[in-house]
Short mmCIF file of C-alpha atoms in Angstrom, two decimals:
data_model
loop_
_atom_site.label_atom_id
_atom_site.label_comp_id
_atom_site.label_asym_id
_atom_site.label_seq_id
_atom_site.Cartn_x
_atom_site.Cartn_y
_atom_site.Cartn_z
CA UNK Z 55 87.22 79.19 98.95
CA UNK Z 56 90.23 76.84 99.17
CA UNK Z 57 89.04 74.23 101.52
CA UNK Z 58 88.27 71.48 99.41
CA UNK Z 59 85.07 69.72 100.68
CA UNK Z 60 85.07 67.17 98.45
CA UNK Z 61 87.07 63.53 98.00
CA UNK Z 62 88.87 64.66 94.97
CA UNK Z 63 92.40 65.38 93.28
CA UNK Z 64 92.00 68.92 95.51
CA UNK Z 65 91.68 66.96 98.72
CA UNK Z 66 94.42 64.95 98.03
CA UNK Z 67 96.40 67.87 97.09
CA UNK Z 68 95.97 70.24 99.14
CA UNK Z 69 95.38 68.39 102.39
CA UNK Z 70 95.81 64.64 102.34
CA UNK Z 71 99.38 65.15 100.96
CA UNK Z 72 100.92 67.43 102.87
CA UNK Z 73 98.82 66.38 105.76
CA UNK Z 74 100.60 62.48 105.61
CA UNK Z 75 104.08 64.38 105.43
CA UNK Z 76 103.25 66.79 108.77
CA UNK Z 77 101.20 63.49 110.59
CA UNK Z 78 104.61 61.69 110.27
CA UNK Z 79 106.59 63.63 111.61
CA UNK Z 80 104.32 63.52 114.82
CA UNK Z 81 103.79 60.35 114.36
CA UNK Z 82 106.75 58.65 117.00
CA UNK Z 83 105.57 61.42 119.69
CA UNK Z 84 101.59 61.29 119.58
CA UNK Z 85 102.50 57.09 119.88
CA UNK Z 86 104.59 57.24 123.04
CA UNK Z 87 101.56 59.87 124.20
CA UNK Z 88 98.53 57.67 123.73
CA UNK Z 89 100.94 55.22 125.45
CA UNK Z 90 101.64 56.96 128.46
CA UNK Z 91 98.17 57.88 128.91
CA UNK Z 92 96.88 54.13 128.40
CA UNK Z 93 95.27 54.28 124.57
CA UNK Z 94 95.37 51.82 122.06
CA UNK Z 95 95.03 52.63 118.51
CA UNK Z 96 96.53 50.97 115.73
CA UNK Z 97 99.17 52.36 113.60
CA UNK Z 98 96.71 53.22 110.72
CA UNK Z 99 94.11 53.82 112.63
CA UNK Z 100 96.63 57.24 114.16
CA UNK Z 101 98.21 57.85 111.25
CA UNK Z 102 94.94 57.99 109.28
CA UNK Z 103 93.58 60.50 111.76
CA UNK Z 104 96.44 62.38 112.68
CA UNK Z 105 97.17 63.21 108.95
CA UNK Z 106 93.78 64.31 108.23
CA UNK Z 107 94.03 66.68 111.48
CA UNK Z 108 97.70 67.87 109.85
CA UNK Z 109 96.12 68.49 106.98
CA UNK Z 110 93.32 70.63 107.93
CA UNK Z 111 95.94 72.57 110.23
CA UNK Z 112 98.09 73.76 106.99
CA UNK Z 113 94.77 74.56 105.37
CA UNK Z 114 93.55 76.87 107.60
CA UNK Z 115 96.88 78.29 108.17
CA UNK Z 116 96.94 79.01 104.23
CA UNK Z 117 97.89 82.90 104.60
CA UNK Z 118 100.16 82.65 107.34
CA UNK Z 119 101.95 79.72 104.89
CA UNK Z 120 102.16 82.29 102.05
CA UNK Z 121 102.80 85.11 104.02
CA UNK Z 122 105.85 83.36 105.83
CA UNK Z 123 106.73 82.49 101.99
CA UNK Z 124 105.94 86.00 100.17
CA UNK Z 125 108.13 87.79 103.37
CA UNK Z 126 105.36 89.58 103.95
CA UNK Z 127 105.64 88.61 108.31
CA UNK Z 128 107.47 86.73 110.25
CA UNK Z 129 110.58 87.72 108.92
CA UNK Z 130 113.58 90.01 111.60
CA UNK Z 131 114.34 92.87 109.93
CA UNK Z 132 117.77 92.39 109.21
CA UNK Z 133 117.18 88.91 107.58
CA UNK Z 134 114.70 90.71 105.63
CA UNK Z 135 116.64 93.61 104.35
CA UNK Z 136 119.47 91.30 103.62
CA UNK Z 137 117.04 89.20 101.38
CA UNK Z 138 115.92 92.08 99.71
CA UNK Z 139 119.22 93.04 98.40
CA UNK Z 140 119.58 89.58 97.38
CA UNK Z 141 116.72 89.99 95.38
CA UNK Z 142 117.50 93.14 93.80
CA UNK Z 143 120.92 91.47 93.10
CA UNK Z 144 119.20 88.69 91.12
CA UNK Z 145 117.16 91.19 88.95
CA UNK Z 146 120.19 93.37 88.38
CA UNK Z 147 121.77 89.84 86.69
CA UNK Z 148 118.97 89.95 84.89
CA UNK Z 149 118.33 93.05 83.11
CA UNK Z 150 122.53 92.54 82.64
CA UNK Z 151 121.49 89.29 80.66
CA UNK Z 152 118.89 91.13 78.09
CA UNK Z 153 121.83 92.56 76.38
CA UNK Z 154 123.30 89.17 75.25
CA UNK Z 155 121.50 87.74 72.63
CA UNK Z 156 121.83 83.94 73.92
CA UNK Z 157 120.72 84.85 77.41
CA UNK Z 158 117.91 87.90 76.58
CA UNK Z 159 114.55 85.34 75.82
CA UNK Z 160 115.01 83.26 79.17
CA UNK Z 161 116.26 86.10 81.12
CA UNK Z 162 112.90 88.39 79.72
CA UNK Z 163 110.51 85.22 81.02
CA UNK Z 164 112.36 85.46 84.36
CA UNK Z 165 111.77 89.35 84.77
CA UNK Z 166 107.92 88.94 84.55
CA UNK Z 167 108.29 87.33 88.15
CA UNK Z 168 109.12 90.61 89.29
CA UNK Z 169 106.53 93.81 90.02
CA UNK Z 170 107.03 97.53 87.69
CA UNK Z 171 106.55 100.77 89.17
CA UNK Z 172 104.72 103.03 88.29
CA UNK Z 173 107.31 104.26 85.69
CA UNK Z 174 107.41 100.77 84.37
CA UNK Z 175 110.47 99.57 85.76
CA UNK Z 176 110.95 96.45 87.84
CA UNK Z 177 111.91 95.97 91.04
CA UNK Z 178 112.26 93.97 93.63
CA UNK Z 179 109.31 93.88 96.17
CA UNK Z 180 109.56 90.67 98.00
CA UNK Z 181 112.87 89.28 99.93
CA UNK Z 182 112.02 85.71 97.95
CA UNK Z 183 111.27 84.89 94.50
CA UNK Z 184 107.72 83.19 95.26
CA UNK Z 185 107.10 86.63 97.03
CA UNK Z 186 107.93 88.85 93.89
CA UNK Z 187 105.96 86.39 91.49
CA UNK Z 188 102.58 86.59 93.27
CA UNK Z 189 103.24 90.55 93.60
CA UNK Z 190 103.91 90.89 89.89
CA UNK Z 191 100.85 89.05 88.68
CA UNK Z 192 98.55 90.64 91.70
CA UNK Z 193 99.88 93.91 90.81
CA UNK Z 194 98.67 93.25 86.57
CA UNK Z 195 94.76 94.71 87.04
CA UNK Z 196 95.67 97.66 88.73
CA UNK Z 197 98.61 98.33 86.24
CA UNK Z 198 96.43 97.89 83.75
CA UNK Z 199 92.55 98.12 84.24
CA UNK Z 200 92.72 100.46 87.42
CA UNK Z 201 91.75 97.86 89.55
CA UNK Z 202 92.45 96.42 92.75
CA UNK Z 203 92.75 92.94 92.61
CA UNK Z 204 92.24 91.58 95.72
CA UNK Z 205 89.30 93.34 96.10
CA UNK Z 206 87.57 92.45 92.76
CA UNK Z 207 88.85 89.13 92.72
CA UNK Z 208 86.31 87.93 94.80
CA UNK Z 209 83.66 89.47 93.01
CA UNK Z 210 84.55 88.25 90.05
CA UNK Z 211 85.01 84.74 91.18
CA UNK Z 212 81.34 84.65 91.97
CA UNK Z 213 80.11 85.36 88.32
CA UNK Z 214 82.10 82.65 86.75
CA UNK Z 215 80.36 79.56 85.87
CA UNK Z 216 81.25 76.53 87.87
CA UNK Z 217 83.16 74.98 85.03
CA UNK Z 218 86.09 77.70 84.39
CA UNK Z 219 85.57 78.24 88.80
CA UNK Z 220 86.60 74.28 89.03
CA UNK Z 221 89.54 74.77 86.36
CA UNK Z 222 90.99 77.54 88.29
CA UNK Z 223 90.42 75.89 91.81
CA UNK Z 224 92.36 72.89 90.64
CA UNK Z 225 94.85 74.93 89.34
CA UNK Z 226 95.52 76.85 92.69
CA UNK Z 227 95.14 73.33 94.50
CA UNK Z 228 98.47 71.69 92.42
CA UNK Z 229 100.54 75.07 93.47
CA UNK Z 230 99.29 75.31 97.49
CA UNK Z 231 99.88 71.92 98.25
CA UNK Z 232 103.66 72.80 97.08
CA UNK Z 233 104.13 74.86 99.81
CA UNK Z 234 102.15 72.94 102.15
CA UNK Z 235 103.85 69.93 101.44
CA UNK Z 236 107.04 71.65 102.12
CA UNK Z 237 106.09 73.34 105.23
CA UNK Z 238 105.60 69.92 106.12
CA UNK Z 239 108.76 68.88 105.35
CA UNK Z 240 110.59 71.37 107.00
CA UNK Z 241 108.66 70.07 110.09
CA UNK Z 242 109.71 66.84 109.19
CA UNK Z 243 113.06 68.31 109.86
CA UNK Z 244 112.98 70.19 113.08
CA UNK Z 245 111.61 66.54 114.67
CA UNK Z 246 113.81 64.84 113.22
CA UNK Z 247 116.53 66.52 115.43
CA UNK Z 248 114.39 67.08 118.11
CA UNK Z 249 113.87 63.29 118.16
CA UNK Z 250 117.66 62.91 117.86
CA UNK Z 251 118.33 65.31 120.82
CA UNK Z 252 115.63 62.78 122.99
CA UNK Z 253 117.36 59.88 121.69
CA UNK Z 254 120.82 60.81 123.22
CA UNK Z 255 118.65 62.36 126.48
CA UNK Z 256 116.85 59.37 127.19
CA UNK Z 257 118.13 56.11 124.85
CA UNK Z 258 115.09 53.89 124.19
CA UNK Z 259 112.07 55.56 125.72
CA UNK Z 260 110.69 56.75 122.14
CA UNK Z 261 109.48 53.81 119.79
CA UNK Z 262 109.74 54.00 116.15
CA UNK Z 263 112.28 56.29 116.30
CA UNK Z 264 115.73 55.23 113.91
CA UNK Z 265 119.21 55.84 115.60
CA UNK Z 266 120.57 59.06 116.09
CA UNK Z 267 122.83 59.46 112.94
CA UNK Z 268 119.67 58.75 110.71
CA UNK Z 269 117.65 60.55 112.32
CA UNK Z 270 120.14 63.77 111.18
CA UNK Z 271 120.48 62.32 108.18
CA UNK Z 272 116.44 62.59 108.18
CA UNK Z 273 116.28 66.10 108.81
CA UNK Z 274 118.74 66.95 106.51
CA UNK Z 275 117.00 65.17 103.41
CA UNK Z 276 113.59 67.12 104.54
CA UNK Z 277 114.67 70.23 104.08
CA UNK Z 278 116.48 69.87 101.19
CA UNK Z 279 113.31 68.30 99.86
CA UNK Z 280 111.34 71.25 101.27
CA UNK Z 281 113.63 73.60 99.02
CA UNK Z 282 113.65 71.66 95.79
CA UNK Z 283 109.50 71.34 96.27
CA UNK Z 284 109.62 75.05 97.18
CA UNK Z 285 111.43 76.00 93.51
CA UNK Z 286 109.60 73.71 91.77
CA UNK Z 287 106.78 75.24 93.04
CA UNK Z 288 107.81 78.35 91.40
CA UNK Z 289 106.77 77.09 87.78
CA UNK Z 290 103.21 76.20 89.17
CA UNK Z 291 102.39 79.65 91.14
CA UNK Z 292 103.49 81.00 87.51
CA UNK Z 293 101.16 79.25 85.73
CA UNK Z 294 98.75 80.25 87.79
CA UNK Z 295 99.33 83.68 88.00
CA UNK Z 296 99.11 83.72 83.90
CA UNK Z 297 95.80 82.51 84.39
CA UNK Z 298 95.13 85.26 86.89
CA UNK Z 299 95.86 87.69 84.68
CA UNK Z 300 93.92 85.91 81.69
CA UNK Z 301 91.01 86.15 83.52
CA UNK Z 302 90.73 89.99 84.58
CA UNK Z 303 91.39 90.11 80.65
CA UNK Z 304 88.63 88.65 79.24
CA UNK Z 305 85.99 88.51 82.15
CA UNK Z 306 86.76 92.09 83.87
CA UNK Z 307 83.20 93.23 82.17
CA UNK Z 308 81.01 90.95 83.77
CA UNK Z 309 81.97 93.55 87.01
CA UNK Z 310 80.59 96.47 84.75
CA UNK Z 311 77.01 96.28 86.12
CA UNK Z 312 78.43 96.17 89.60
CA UNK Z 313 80.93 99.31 88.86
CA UNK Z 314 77.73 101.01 87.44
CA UNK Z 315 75.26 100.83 90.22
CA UNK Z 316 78.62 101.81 93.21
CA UNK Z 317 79.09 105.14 90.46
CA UNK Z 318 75.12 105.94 90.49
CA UNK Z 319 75.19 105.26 93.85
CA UNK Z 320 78.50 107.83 94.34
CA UNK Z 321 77.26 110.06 91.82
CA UNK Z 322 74.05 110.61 93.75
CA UNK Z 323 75.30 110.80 97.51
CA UNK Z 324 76.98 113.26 96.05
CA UNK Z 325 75.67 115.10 93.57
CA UNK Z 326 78.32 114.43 90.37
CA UNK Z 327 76.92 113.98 86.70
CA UNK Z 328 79.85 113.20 84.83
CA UNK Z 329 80.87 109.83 86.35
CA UNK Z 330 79.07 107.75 83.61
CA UNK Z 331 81.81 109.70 81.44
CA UNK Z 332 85.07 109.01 83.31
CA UNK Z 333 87.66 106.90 82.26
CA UNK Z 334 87.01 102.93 83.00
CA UNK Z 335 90.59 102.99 84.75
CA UNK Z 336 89.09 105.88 87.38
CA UNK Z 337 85.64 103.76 87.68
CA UNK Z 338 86.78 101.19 88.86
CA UNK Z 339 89.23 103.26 91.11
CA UNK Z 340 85.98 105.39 92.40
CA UNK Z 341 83.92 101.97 93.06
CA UNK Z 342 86.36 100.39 94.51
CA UNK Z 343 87.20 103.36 97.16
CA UNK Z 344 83.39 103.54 97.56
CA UNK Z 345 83.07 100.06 98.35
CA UNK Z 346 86.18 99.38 100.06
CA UNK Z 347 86.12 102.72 102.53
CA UNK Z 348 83.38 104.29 101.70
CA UNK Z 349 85.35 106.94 100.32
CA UNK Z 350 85.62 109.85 97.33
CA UNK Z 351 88.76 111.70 95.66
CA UNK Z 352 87.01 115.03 94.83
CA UNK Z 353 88.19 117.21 92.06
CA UNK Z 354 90.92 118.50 94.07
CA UNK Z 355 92.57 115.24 94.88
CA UNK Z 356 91.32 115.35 98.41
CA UNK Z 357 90.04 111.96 99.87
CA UNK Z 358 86.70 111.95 101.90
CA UNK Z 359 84.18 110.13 103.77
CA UNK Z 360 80.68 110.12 101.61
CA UNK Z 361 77.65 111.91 102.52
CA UNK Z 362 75.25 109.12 103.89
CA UNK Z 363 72.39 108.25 102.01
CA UNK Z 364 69.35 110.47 102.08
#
């Protein structure tokens, strides 16, 4: 539901944008390419096409992007673990800072980035701080409704009118192309010395391509671009997550009928009359694992497959 489809402030966010930054990067290599193999195009003409192309790459690679970001994959284990402790190392500073007055209301704001337990304490799931944020605030309807949130998200996204749907969209559009636009850039900066390598291999035989010291210089200004957008991109995936959690809060009920018709359904495969009377936590819990896994948690806490339908 991210690929924008039409020429708007969501195109140009999340794909024109980060698309130019990843297109020029390729830009010296695909030239001397066409050359070699005898086609003409003209500047634009390539740079126009290869950026759209760029573009459309990064958005289809949208959950590899985050989960490279969140630490989810991708990351050795040791590099990992030793992130991790960072992490916890950063929230331990924190809850150290609620005790002094002048540092307790900004260091409070900063602990809501971070996911509770199930004893309400927080901790540190994610080696990064982009990782932790998106955990806390995807971790708010279970905490508090019962309910999964990937899983209902998408359900609920389809009863919202196209208004508050747009608002949202445009929303998650601003923070994506953050880390788009810096995956880009971090691109930006492995050609850059790759082109500086080729440069002192073979002087002359790539055009557009600046001398070797600026060509370093290049790839060290892109990624310390790529980390400034990446923490600035922080505040944005906040904002959104707020409104994440805003909306389970005041539009979780439009999901009632849908809860209501997975319980009859569970209640009649098999045979239960008090489901109607649960707790609103444990029906969404019980339509969820019906829907999800076609599963049940009987009375004795023992999971199951349920009985087909008659």
């Amino acid at each position: 539901m991210k690929m924008p489809f039409a020429f708007n402030l969501k195109l140009v966010f999340r794909l024109l944008l980060p698309g130019f930054v990843f297109a020029l990067a390729l830009y010296p290599l695909l030239h001397s390419l066409l050359n070699s193999l005898g086609v003409t195009l003209a500047p634009e003409t390539l740079l126009t096409l290869s950026s759209v192309f760029c573009g459309w790459l990064l958005v289809v690679l949208d959950m590899q992007i985050y989960m490279g970001f969140e630490g989810r994959r991708y990351w050795p284990a040791p590099v990992h673990n030793l992130f991790i402790k960072r992490e916890q190392g950063r929230l331990q500073h924190l809850l150290a800072a609620l005790d002094k007055p002048e540092t307790a209301a900004e260091a409070s704001v900063e602990l809501r980035r971070f996911p509770t337990d199930g004893k309400g304490e927080f901790y540190a799931a994610a080696p990064t701080r982009i990782g932790n944020l998106i955990t806390a605030y995807e971790e708010y309807p279970k905490r508090c409704y019962g309910m999964d949130s990937i899983f209902y998200w998408y359900r609920l996204w389809l009863l919202l009118d196209n208004d508050l749907r747009e608002e949202l969209d445009n929303q998650q559009a601003l923070a994506d192309s953050t880390l788009y636009t810096a995956v880009a850039l971090k691109i930006c900066g492995l050609a850059a010395l790759a082109y500086a390598l080729m440069q002192m291999l073979s002087p002359g035989s790539y055009t557009y391509l600046p001398d070797g010291p600026v060509l370093l210089a290049l790839a060290g200004a892109s990624w310390l671009a790529a980390y400034l957008l990446y923490r600035l991109s922080l505040h944005l995936h906040a904002v959104y997550g707020e409104i994440f959690k805003s909306l389970f809060d005041s539009h979780r009920g439009l999901l009632d009928p849908q809860v209501g018709a997975a319980l009859a359904e569970v209640a009649a495969r098999e045979n239960i009359n008090d489901l109607a009377q649960r707790p609103q936590a444990e029906k969404y819990q019980i339509a969820w694992r019906y829907l999800h896994n076609n599963r049940f948690k009987d009375a004795a806490g023992q999971v199951r497959t349920i009985k087909p339908a008659a």
